[in-house]
PDB file of C-alpha atoms in Angstrom:
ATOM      1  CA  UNK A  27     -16.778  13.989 -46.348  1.00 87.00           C
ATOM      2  CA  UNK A  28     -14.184  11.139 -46.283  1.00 91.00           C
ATOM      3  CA  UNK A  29     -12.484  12.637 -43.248  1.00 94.00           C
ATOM      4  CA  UNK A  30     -15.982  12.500 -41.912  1.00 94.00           C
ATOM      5  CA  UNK A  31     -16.656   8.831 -42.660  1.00 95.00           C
ATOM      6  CA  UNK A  32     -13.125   7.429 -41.210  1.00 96.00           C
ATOM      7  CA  UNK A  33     -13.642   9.534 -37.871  1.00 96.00           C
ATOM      8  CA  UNK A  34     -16.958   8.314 -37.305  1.00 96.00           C
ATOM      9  CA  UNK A  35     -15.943   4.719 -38.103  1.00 96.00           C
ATOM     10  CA  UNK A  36     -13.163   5.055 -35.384  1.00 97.00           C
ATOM     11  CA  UNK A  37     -15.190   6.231 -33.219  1.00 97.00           C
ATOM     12  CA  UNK A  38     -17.437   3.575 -33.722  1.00 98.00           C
ATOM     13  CA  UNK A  39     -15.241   0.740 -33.296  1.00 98.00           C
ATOM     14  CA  UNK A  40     -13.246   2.241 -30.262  1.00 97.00           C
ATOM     15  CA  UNK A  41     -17.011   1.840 -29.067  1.00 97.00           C
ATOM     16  CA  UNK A  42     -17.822  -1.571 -30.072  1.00 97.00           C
ATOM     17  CA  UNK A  43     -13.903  -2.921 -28.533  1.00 96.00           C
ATOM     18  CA  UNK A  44     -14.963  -0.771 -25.374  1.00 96.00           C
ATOM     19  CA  UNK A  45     -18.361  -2.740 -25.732  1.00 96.00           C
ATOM     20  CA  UNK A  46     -17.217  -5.717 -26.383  1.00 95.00           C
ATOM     21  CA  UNK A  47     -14.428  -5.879 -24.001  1.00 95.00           C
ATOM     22  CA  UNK A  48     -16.697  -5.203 -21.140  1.00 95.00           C
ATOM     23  CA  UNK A  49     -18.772  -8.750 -21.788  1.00 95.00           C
ATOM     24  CA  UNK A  50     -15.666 -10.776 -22.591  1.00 94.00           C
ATOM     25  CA  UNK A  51     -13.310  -9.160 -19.934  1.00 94.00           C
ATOM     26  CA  UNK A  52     -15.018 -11.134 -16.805  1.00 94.00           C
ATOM     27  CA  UNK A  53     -15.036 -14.815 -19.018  1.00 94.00           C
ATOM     28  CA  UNK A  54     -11.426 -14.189 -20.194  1.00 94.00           C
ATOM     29  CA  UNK A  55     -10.251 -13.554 -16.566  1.00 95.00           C
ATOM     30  CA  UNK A  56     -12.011 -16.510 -15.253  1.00 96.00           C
ATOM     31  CA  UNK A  57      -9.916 -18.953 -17.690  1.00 96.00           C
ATOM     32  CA  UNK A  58      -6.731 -17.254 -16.950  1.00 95.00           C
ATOM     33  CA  UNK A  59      -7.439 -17.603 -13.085  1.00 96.00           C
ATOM     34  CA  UNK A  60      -8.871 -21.317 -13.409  1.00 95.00           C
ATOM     35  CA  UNK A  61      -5.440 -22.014 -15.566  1.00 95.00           C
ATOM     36  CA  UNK A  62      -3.368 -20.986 -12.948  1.00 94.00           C
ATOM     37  CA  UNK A  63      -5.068 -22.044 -10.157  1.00 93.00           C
ATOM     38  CA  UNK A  64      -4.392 -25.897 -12.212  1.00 91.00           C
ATOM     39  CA  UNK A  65      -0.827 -25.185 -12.532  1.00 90.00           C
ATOM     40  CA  UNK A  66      -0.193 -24.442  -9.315  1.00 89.00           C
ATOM     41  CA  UNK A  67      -2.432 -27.746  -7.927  1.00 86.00           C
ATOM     42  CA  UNK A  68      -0.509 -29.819  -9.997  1.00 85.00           C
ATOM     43  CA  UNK A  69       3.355 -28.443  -8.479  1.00 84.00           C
ATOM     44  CA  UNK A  70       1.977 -28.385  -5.405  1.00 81.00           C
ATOM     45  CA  UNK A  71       0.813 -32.031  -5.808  1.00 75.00           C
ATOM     46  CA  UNK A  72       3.855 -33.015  -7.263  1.00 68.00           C
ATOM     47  CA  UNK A  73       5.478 -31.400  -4.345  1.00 69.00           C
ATOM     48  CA  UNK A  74       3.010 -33.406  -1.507  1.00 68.00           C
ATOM     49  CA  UNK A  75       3.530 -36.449  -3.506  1.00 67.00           C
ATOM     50  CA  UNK A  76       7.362 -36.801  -3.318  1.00 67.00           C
ATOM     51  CA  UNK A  77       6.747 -35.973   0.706  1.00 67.00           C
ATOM     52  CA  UNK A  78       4.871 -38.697   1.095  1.00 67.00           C
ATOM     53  CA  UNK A  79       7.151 -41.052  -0.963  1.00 66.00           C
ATOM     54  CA  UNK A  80       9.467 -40.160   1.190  1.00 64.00           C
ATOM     55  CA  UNK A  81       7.552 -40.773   4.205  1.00 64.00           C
ATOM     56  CA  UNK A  82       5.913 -44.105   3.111  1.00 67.00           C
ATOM     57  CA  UNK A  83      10.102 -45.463   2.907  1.00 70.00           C
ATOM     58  CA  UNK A  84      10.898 -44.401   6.055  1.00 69.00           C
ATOM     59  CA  UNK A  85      10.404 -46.945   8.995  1.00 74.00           C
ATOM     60  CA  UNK A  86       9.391 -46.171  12.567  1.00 77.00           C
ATOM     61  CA  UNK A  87      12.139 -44.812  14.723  1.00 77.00           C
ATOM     62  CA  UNK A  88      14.491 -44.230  11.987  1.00 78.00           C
ATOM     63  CA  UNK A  89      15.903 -40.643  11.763  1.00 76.00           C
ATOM     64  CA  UNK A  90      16.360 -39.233   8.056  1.00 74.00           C
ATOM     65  CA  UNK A  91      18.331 -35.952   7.427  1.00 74.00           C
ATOM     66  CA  UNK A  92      17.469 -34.217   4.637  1.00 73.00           C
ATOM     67  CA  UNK A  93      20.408 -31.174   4.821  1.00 76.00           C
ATOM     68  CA  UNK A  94      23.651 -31.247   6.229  1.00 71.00           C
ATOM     69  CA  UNK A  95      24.115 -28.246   8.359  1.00 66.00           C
ATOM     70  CA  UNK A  96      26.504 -25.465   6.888  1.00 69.00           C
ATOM     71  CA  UNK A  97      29.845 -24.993   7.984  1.00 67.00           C
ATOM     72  CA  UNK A  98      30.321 -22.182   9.979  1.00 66.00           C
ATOM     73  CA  UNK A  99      33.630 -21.946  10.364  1.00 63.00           C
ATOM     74  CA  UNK A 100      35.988 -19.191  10.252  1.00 62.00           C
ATOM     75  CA  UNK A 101      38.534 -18.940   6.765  1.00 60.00           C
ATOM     76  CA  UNK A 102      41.545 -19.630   7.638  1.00 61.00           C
ATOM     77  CA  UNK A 103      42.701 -18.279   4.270  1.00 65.00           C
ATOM     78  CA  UNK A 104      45.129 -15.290   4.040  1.00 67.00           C
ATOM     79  CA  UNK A 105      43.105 -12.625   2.472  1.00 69.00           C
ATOM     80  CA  UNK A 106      46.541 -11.113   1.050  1.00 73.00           C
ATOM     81  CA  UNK A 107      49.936  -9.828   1.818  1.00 80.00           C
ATOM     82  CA  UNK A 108      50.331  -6.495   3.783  1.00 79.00           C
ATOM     83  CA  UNK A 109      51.724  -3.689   2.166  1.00 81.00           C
ATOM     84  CA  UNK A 110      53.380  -0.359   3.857  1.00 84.00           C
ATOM     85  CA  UNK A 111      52.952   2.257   0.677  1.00 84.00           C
ATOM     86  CA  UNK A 112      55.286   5.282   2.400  1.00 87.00           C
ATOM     87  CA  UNK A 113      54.118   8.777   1.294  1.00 85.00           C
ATOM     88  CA  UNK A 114      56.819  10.225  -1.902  1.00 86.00           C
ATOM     89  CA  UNK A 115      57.903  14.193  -1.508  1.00 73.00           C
TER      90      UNK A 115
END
């Protein structure tokens, strides 16, 4: 009779979680998406806010470079002495 009780009792609770997770499932997942959506709205304004910083110091007609352009130059570096290995009989 005991084995009886604790299968019904699992059975009942897988139930009630299945149950349960069905009515919480769509509330949890609309916090999680409304906390990411903030986090990325407040990078991204951090991001548009240091643009226009950046902007609002510049004066007309005045040309700002934000990267210097990679080198593409050839090394001129010896990649290593040349050996001649000769085959031993």
């Amino acid at each position: 009779m005991g084995l009886l009780k604790t299968i019904f009792f699992l059975v009942l609770s897988y139930y009630a979680f299945k149950f349960l997770a069905r009515l919480f499932a769509p509330f949890l997942m609309r916090k999680a998406a409304e906390t990411i959506k903030k986090k990325a709205a407040q990078q991204y304004g951090g991001q548009q806010r240091e643009q226009q910083q950046k902007k609002s110091s510049v004066k007309e007609g005045e040309t700002i470079i934000d990267k210097k352009p990679g080198s593409q130059q050839e090394s001129k570096k010896s990649v290593g002495e040349y050996v001649d290995f000769e085959e031993i009989d």
